[in-house]
Amino acid sequence: MGFEKVAAAIAEPAEPLHARYRNHFPITRELIYLNHAAVSPLCRRASDAMKALADDSCLYGSLHYDTWMETYAGLRCAGAKLINASADEIAIVKNTSEGIATVAAGLAWKSGDRVIAFKEEFPANYYPWLRLEARGVELTWLSIYDPLEKVAEAVPGARLLAISYVNYLSGYKTDLESIGALCNQHGCFFLVDAIQGLGAFPLDVETCHIDALAADGHKWMVGPEGNGMLYVRKKWLDTIEPVEFGWSNPANYADYSSRDMTLRPNAGRYECGTLNTIGCFGQKAAIEFLLEVGLENITPALHALANQLEAGLREKGYEILVDRTDNTGSGIVSFRHPSIDCRSIVSDLKRRRMIAAPRQGWVRMSPHFYIGPDDIDQVLRMLPAA
């Protein structure tokens, strides 16, 4: 074996993922930020892209409008790549709520239709289905913790099933592939609220037979607020009517003198007016950055951080809301002290420049891949023993 090969064989291990990308998140100079399940700090590339657009708009107005259009198209392409979809199936929306509401209000419901919903859902994926009862739609309420067999019993005859990829409170990650297979088998429309998983864990709409998906960019996709995406499988485009209708829903929206309301042939038909342009610049940069880092690298790093956090909390005597497993664990760990209120713990951490969230009696922590194990150890040391 030559000298070069020997040197390569004994080379130092690769730099850890968090160290490699830590400088992309300047917040690490100020805080230990464990609140990505609420609002993520912008990655540097998103921030830079938004600043550049703001400066350009300040100096030139809409002179470079063509780059705005390119950015909208690029954002749809990046979002599609993240979930293995076509760019024609991606609409740019304000947030997850708008995406879900577009589907819930756009389908032609009839009395006696049945929807399967889950009682632990965030309101964005709860209220739209509850409101359908006034139109004669029947609701079957399940728990995200129910065994797959119980879901299988409910799916036959249901028109739609709506569930989150990751639960916002417990961090429980659902088996989208198995649920999607059931829905596909029985012709049940499958909608996923992906906001707490997209950008942290891989998601393939084809493998999971997902018919519609909504997610916002300001959590695990490390982008700005007010910018989300709605995926609608191509075969459903003519079935889900745009509820909001403005100048840009029609196919010839660039012709302002036209009065032809024929819809755009793609998911752009759900974009009813001027988009959040500066947000689109930031979100496109953020998603492209995550794709560059690679979900295949982000996911194991996140699991390692959450496992470290859970183990340390158990050692200190805290109660964990839901036990983590390899299949159901996410980037969220929620816990509580037997006698100290969660808000008091979060406030004390904040004074120490460590950011978590109080949620329904629990402390919720949600690190992202650029957080290091030393950061987790430091937070654990600051927590009072139970």
Short mmCIF file of C-alpha atoms in Angstrom, two decimals:
data_model
loop_
_atom_site.label_atom_id
_atom_site.label_comp_id
_atom_site.label_asym_id
_atom_site.label_seq_id
_atom_site.Cartn_x
_atom_site.Cartn_y
_atom_site.Cartn_z
CA MET A 1 0.00 0.00 0.00
CA GLY A 2 1.43 3.39 -1.02
CA PHE A 3 1.99 6.32 1.32
CA GLU A 4 -1.09 8.19 0.04
CA LYS A 5 -3.36 5.21 0.66
CA VAL A 6 -1.98 4.69 4.15
CA ALA A 7 -2.52 8.36 4.92
CA ALA A 8 -6.10 8.17 3.67
CA ALA A 9 -6.76 5.07 5.75
CA ILE A 10 -5.68 6.77 8.97
CA ALA A 11 -7.22 10.16 8.14
CA GLU A 12 -9.27 11.86 10.79
CA PRO A 13 -13.05 11.22 10.66
CA ALA A 14 -15.21 13.66 8.73
CA GLU A 15 -16.27 16.84 10.47
CA PRO A 16 -19.63 16.39 12.26
CA LEU A 17 -22.64 17.72 10.39
CA HIS A 18 -23.48 20.36 12.98
CA ALA A 19 -19.95 21.75 12.89
CA ARG A 20 -19.90 21.81 9.11
CA TYR A 21 -23.03 23.94 8.83
CA ARG A 22 -23.10 25.84 12.11
CA ASN A 23 -21.87 29.06 10.48
CA HIS A 24 -24.97 29.00 8.26
CA PHE A 25 -26.99 29.79 11.39
CA PRO A 26 -25.59 32.93 13.06
CA ILE A 27 -28.13 32.49 15.86
CA THR A 28 -25.68 30.00 17.38
CA ARG A 29 -23.57 33.00 18.47
CA GLU A 30 -26.48 34.30 20.54
CA LEU A 31 -28.67 31.41 21.67
CA ILE A 32 -29.04 27.68 22.06
CA TYR A 33 -32.17 27.45 19.99
CA LEU A 34 -34.38 24.41 20.61
CA ASN A 35 -37.65 25.76 19.21
CA HIS A 36 -37.76 24.81 15.53
CA ALA A 37 -41.20 23.27 15.99
CA ALA A 38 -42.46 26.83 16.57
CA VAL A 39 -40.49 29.33 14.48
CA SER A 40 -37.06 28.53 13.09
CA PRO A 41 -34.29 31.09 12.76
CA LEU A 42 -33.54 31.83 9.13
CA CYS A 43 -30.58 30.06 7.64
CA ARG A 44 -28.02 32.53 6.33
CA ARG A 45 -28.84 31.81 2.69
CA ALA A 46 -32.52 32.63 3.19
CA SER A 47 -31.63 35.82 5.02
CA ASP A 48 -29.16 36.86 2.34
CA ALA A 49 -31.64 36.17 -0.46
CA MET A 50 -34.33 38.24 1.21
CA LYS A 51 -31.94 41.12 1.92
CA ALA A 52 -30.79 41.10 -1.70
CA LEU A 53 -34.36 41.29 -2.96
CA ALA A 54 -35.21 44.06 -0.49
CA ASP A 55 -32.20 46.11 -1.61
CA ASP A 56 -32.92 45.47 -5.28
CA SER A 57 -36.55 46.49 -4.85
CA CYS A 58 -35.51 49.60 -2.97
CA LEU A 59 -33.11 50.64 -5.73
CA TYR A 60 -34.92 49.41 -8.84
CA GLY A 61 -38.57 48.71 -7.99
CA SER A 62 -39.86 46.01 -10.31
CA LEU A 63 -37.20 46.50 -12.98
CA HIS A 64 -35.99 42.94 -12.39
CA TYR A 65 -39.48 41.41 -12.30
CA ASP A 66 -38.28 38.58 -14.52
CA THR A 67 -36.10 37.31 -11.65
CA TRP A 68 -39.17 37.33 -9.42
CA MET A 69 -40.95 35.03 -11.85
CA GLU A 70 -37.89 32.80 -12.04
CA THR A 71 -37.83 32.61 -8.25
CA TYR A 72 -41.50 31.57 -8.06
CA ALA A 73 -40.80 28.81 -10.57
CA GLY A 74 -37.61 27.83 -8.76
CA LEU A 75 -39.44 27.60 -5.45
CA ARG A 76 -42.05 25.29 -6.93
CA CYS A 77 -39.27 23.12 -8.37
CA ALA A 78 -37.37 23.00 -5.06
CA GLY A 79 -40.52 22.15 -3.11
CA ALA A 80 -41.40 19.44 -5.60
CA LYS A 81 -37.92 17.92 -5.35
CA LEU A 82 -38.23 17.82 -1.56
CA ILE A 83 -41.30 15.56 -1.75
CA ASN A 84 -40.73 13.77 -5.11
CA ALA A 85 -43.51 15.58 -6.92
CA SER A 86 -43.83 17.60 -10.13
CA ALA A 87 -43.48 21.38 -10.04
CA ASP A 88 -46.88 21.54 -11.77
CA GLU A 89 -48.38 20.01 -8.62
CA ILE A 90 -47.05 22.74 -6.29
CA ALA A 91 -48.91 25.93 -5.39
CA ILE A 92 -47.31 28.70 -3.36
CA VAL A 93 -49.58 29.57 -0.42
CA LYS A 94 -49.36 31.76 2.67
CA ASN A 95 -49.22 28.92 5.18
CA THR A 96 -50.24 25.37 6.04
CA SER A 97 -53.70 26.49 7.12
CA GLU A 98 -54.44 28.02 3.72
CA GLY A 99 -53.24 24.87 1.99
CA ILE A 100 -55.46 22.55 4.04
CA ALA A 101 -58.43 24.91 3.84
CA THR A 102 -58.09 25.06 0.06
CA VAL A 103 -58.64 21.31 -0.15
CA ALA A 104 -61.31 21.13 2.56
CA ALA A 105 -63.39 23.92 1.03
CA GLY A 106 -62.65 23.10 -2.60
CA LEU A 107 -63.94 19.54 -2.72
CA ALA A 108 -67.63 19.12 -3.64
CA TRP A 109 -68.97 17.53 -0.47
CA LYS A 110 -72.34 15.89 -0.21
CA SER A 111 -74.36 14.83 2.80
CA GLY A 112 -73.26 11.42 4.00
CA ASP A 113 -69.62 11.77 2.95
CA ARG A 114 -67.25 10.65 5.69
CA VAL A 115 -63.91 12.10 6.79
CA ILE A 116 -61.38 10.45 9.09
CA ALA A 117 -59.66 12.96 11.36
CA PHE A 118 -57.47 12.71 14.45
CA LYS A 119 -58.25 14.27 17.81
CA GLU A 120 -54.64 15.20 18.66
CA GLU A 121 -54.22 17.40 15.57
CA PHE A 122 -53.13 21.03 15.54
CA PRO A 123 -56.19 23.28 14.90
CA ALA A 124 -55.14 23.89 11.28
CA ASN A 125 -55.85 20.22 10.53
CA TYR A 126 -58.85 19.97 12.84
CA TYR A 127 -61.19 22.93 12.34
CA PRO A 128 -61.61 22.61 8.54
CA TRP A 129 -62.99 19.09 8.94
CA LEU A 130 -65.15 19.94 11.95
CA ARG A 131 -66.83 22.71 9.94
CA LEU A 132 -67.91 20.17 7.33
CA GLU A 133 -70.41 18.68 9.78
CA ALA A 134 -72.69 21.62 8.98
CA ARG A 135 -72.78 20.34 5.39
CA GLY A 136 -73.81 16.84 6.42
CA VAL A 137 -70.34 15.33 6.34
CA GLU A 138 -69.77 12.62 8.96
CA LEU A 139 -66.55 12.62 10.96
CA THR A 140 -64.77 9.56 12.29
CA TRP A 141 -62.37 10.64 15.06
CA LEU A 142 -59.36 8.44 15.71
CA SER A 143 -56.18 8.84 17.75
CA ILE A 144 -52.76 9.10 16.15
CA TYR A 145 -51.69 6.45 18.65
CA ASP A 146 -54.30 3.95 17.48
CA PRO A 147 -52.89 0.76 15.95
CA LEU A 148 -52.89 0.55 12.17
CA GLU A 149 -55.60 -2.12 12.40
CA LYS A 150 -58.05 0.44 13.79
CA VAL A 151 -57.25 2.85 10.96
CA ALA A 152 -57.76 0.00 8.49
CA GLU A 153 -61.24 -0.61 9.93
CA ALA A 154 -62.21 3.04 9.45
CA VAL A 155 -60.87 3.67 5.94
CA PRO A 156 -63.32 1.62 3.80
CA GLY A 157 -66.12 3.94 2.72
CA ALA A 158 -64.38 7.13 3.88
CA ARG A 159 -63.92 9.90 1.34
CA LEU A 160 -60.89 11.56 2.95
CA LEU A 161 -58.33 10.96 5.70
CA ALA A 162 -56.30 13.88 7.08
CA ILE A 163 -53.31 13.43 9.38
CA SER A 164 -50.07 15.18 10.33
CA TYR A 165 -46.70 13.70 9.45
CA VAL A 166 -45.43 14.63 12.92
CA ASN A 167 -47.63 15.65 15.85
CA TYR A 168 -46.94 19.21 16.96
CA LEU A 169 -47.05 18.44 20.70
CA SER A 170 -45.67 14.95 21.27
CA GLY A 171 -43.45 14.66 18.20
CA TYR A 172 -45.03 11.33 17.30
CA LYS A 173 -44.19 10.54 13.65
CA THR A 174 -46.95 8.68 11.84
CA ASP A 175 -46.55 5.80 9.43
CA LEU A 176 -47.55 7.66 6.27
CA GLU A 177 -46.56 4.83 3.97
CA SER A 178 -48.86 2.28 5.63
CA ILE A 179 -51.76 4.72 6.01
CA GLY A 180 -51.32 5.87 2.42
CA ALA A 181 -51.41 2.28 1.20
CA LEU A 182 -54.73 1.76 2.99
CA CYS A 183 -56.18 4.94 1.51
CA ASN A 184 -54.98 4.02 -1.97
CA GLN A 185 -56.46 0.55 -1.67
CA HIS A 186 -59.90 1.89 -0.74
CA GLY A 187 -60.03 5.04 -2.87
CA CYS A 188 -59.83 7.38 0.11
CA PHE A 189 -58.29 10.82 -0.50
CA PHE A 190 -55.12 11.12 1.64
CA LEU A 191 -54.17 14.58 2.95
CA VAL A 192 -51.04 15.24 5.03
CA ASP A 193 -50.14 18.23 7.18
CA ALA A 194 -46.36 18.00 6.79
CA ILE A 195 -45.23 21.15 8.59
CA GLN A 196 -43.58 19.39 11.54
CA GLY A 197 -41.63 16.92 9.41
CA LEU A 198 -40.78 18.47 6.07
CA GLY A 199 -37.17 19.62 6.06
CA ALA A 200 -36.27 17.22 8.85
CA PHE A 201 -37.31 13.82 7.51
CA PRO A 202 -37.71 12.38 4.02
CA LEU A 203 -41.19 12.33 2.54
CA ASP A 204 -42.13 10.82 -0.81
CA VAL A 205 -45.67 11.56 -2.01
CA GLU A 206 -45.52 8.70 -4.51
CA THR A 207 -44.35 6.04 -2.06
CA CYS A 208 -46.91 7.24 0.50
CA HIS A 209 -49.78 7.66 -2.02
CA ILE A 210 -50.41 11.21 -0.79
CA ASP A 211 -53.09 13.13 -2.69
CA ALA A 212 -52.57 16.55 -1.08
CA LEU A 213 -49.97 17.97 1.28
CA ALA A 214 -49.51 21.34 2.95
CA ALA A 215 -46.51 22.72 4.82
CA ASP A 216 -45.11 26.06 5.90
CA GLY A 217 -41.49 27.14 5.55
CA HIS A 218 -40.84 28.71 8.93
CA LYS A 219 -40.22 25.57 10.97
CA TRP A 220 -37.97 22.70 9.86
CA MET A 221 -37.49 24.22 6.40
CA VAL A 222 -35.59 27.11 8.07
CA GLY A 223 -37.29 29.75 5.96
CA PRO A 224 -39.53 32.78 6.57
CA GLU A 225 -43.06 32.96 7.92
CA GLY A 226 -45.91 33.64 5.52
CA ASN A 227 -44.67 31.31 2.80
CA GLY A 228 -45.87 27.75 2.40
CA MET A 229 -46.60 25.20 -0.27
CA LEU A 230 -49.61 23.13 -1.25
CA TYR A 231 -49.12 19.91 -3.20
CA VAL A 232 -52.12 18.53 -5.09
CA ARG A 233 -51.75 15.34 -7.10
CA LYS A 234 -52.31 16.14 -10.77
CA LYS A 235 -55.37 13.91 -11.14
CA TRP A 236 -57.23 15.92 -8.48
CA LEU A 237 -56.66 19.40 -9.92
CA ASP A 238 -60.01 19.47 -11.71
CA THR A 239 -61.78 18.12 -8.63
CA ILE A 240 -60.63 20.71 -6.08
CA GLU A 241 -62.09 24.10 -6.97
CA PRO A 242 -60.18 27.26 -6.02
CA VAL A 243 -62.17 28.87 -3.22
CA GLU A 244 -60.26 32.14 -3.40
CA PHE A 245 -60.40 33.56 -6.91
CA GLY A 246 -58.37 36.51 -8.07
CA TRP A 247 -56.52 37.77 -11.09
CA SER A 248 -53.87 35.03 -11.22
CA ASN A 249 -56.02 31.88 -11.05
CA PRO A 250 -56.80 31.82 -14.80
CA ALA A 251 -54.52 30.37 -17.43
CA ASN A 252 -54.00 33.69 -19.21
CA TYR A 253 -53.57 35.72 -16.04
CA ALA A 254 -50.82 37.84 -17.64
CA ASP A 255 -53.40 39.30 -20.04
CA TYR A 256 -55.15 41.83 -17.82
CA SER A 257 -57.77 42.67 -20.45
CA SER A 258 -58.96 39.06 -20.67
CA ARG A 259 -62.14 37.95 -18.98
CA ASP A 260 -61.57 34.27 -19.66
CA MET A 261 -61.72 32.41 -16.32
CA THR A 262 -60.32 29.10 -17.61
CA LEU A 263 -58.06 27.88 -14.82
CA ARG A 264 -54.32 27.43 -15.05
CA PRO A 265 -53.51 23.82 -16.01
CA ASN A 266 -51.37 23.28 -12.91
CA ALA A 267 -51.54 23.88 -9.15
CA GLY A 268 -50.90 27.55 -9.82
CA ARG A 269 -54.71 27.74 -10.17
CA TYR A 270 -54.77 27.96 -6.34
CA GLU A 271 -52.63 31.11 -6.29
CA CYS A 272 -55.22 33.87 -6.31
CA GLY A 273 -53.06 37.00 -6.45
CA THR A 274 -49.71 38.60 -5.81
CA LEU A 275 -47.34 36.29 -3.95
CA ASN A 276 -45.13 37.00 -0.95
CA THR A 277 -42.17 37.74 -3.20
CA ILE A 278 -39.55 38.39 -0.55
CA GLY A 279 -40.68 35.25 1.24
CA CYS A 280 -40.38 33.26 -1.98
CA PHE A 281 -36.77 34.41 -2.38
CA GLY A 282 -36.01 33.29 1.18
CA GLN A 283 -37.88 29.99 1.01
CA LYS A 284 -36.35 28.96 -2.29
CA ALA A 285 -32.87 29.59 -0.86
CA ALA A 286 -33.73 27.69 2.34
CA ILE A 287 -35.08 24.58 0.58
CA GLU A 288 -32.17 24.50 -1.87
CA PHE A 289 -29.82 24.72 1.11
CA LEU A 290 -31.53 21.77 2.82
CA LEU A 291 -31.38 19.75 -0.38
CA GLU A 292 -27.66 20.48 -0.56
CA VAL A 293 -27.13 19.31 3.04
CA GLY A 294 -29.25 16.25 2.27
CA LEU A 295 -32.13 14.74 4.22
CA GLU A 296 -30.11 11.55 4.37
CA ASN A 297 -27.67 13.48 6.59
CA ILE A 298 -30.14 15.67 8.47
CA THR A 299 -32.42 12.85 9.65
CA PRO A 300 -29.83 10.75 11.55
CA ALA A 301 -28.34 13.90 13.09
CA LEU A 302 -31.78 14.92 14.35
CA HIS A 303 -32.48 11.46 15.75
CA ALA A 304 -29.17 11.52 17.61
CA LEU A 305 -29.92 14.91 19.19
CA ALA A 306 -33.46 13.96 20.21
CA ASN A 307 -32.30 10.61 21.61
CA GLN A 308 -29.59 12.39 23.61
CA LEU A 309 -32.14 14.85 24.92
CA GLU A 310 -34.64 12.18 25.92
CA ALA A 311 -31.99 10.05 27.67
CA GLY A 312 -30.71 13.04 29.64
CA LEU A 313 -34.22 14.06 30.68
CA ARG A 314 -35.05 10.57 31.90
CA GLU A 315 -31.82 10.51 33.88
CA LYS A 316 -32.90 13.73 35.61
CA GLY A 317 -36.31 12.26 36.44
CA TYR A 318 -38.54 14.04 33.93
CA GLU A 319 -41.70 12.54 32.45
CA ILE A 320 -41.59 12.19 28.66
CA LEU A 321 -44.89 12.71 26.83
CA VAL A 322 -44.35 9.91 24.29
CA ASP A 323 -41.58 7.31 24.25
CA ARG A 324 -39.34 7.59 21.19
CA THR A 325 -38.76 4.68 18.84
CA ASP A 326 -36.74 4.45 15.65
CA ASN A 327 -39.96 4.59 13.62
CA THR A 328 -42.02 7.13 15.56
CA GLY A 329 -39.36 9.52 16.89
CA SER A 330 -38.98 13.01 15.39
CA GLY A 331 -37.13 16.20 16.22
CA ILE A 332 -39.60 17.05 19.00
CA VAL A 333 -39.21 15.97 22.64
CA SER A 334 -41.87 17.09 25.13
CA PHE A 335 -41.45 16.59 28.88
CA ARG A 336 -42.50 17.91 32.28
CA HIS A 337 -41.24 18.23 35.83
CA PRO A 338 -43.41 16.67 38.56
CA SER A 339 -43.71 19.92 40.50
CA ILE A 340 -42.37 22.87 38.47
CA ASP A 341 -44.66 24.52 35.90
CA CYS A 342 -43.48 24.27 32.29
CA ARG A 343 -43.70 28.05 31.83
CA SER A 344 -41.36 28.61 34.74
CA ILE A 345 -38.82 26.18 33.27
CA VAL A 346 -39.01 27.81 29.82
CA SER A 347 -38.65 31.30 31.33
CA ASP A 348 -35.62 30.26 33.33
CA LEU A 349 -34.02 28.74 30.24
CA LYS A 350 -34.73 31.91 28.28
CA ARG A 351 -32.85 33.96 30.85
CA ARG A 352 -29.91 31.67 30.19
CA ARG A 353 -30.33 32.25 26.42
CA MET A 354 -31.72 28.79 25.77
CA ILE A 355 -34.99 28.73 23.84
CA ALA A 356 -37.76 26.14 24.21
CA ALA A 357 -41.58 26.40 24.27
CA PRO A 358 -44.32 25.77 26.86
CA ARG A 359 -47.11 23.72 25.29
CA GLN A 360 -50.21 22.53 27.14
CA GLY A 361 -48.39 21.81 30.39
CA TRP A 362 -45.28 20.39 28.75
CA VAL A 363 -41.88 21.80 27.85
CA ARG A 364 -41.32 21.19 24.14
CA MET A 365 -37.78 21.12 22.75
CA SER A 366 -37.00 20.79 19.06
CA PRO A 367 -33.36 21.05 17.93
CA HIS A 368 -32.29 21.06 14.29
CA PHE A 369 -29.27 19.44 12.67
CA TYR A 370 -26.86 22.37 13.22
CA ILE A 371 -27.25 22.08 17.01
CA GLY A 372 -24.38 20.14 18.59
CA PRO A 373 -24.39 17.50 21.33
CA ASP A 374 -22.50 19.95 23.56
CA ASP A 375 -25.44 22.33 23.27
CA ILE A 376 -27.82 19.59 24.42
CA ASP A 377 -25.55 18.74 27.36
CA GLN A 378 -25.42 22.39 28.36
CA VAL A 379 -29.22 22.67 28.38
CA LEU A 380 -29.59 19.45 30.34
CA ARG A 381 -27.20 20.76 33.00
CA MET A 382 -29.35 23.86 33.43
CA LEU A 383 -32.58 21.95 34.01
CA PRO A 384 -33.57 21.35 37.65
CA ALA A 385 -33.58 17.71 38.72
CA ALA A 386 -36.97 16.12 39.25
#
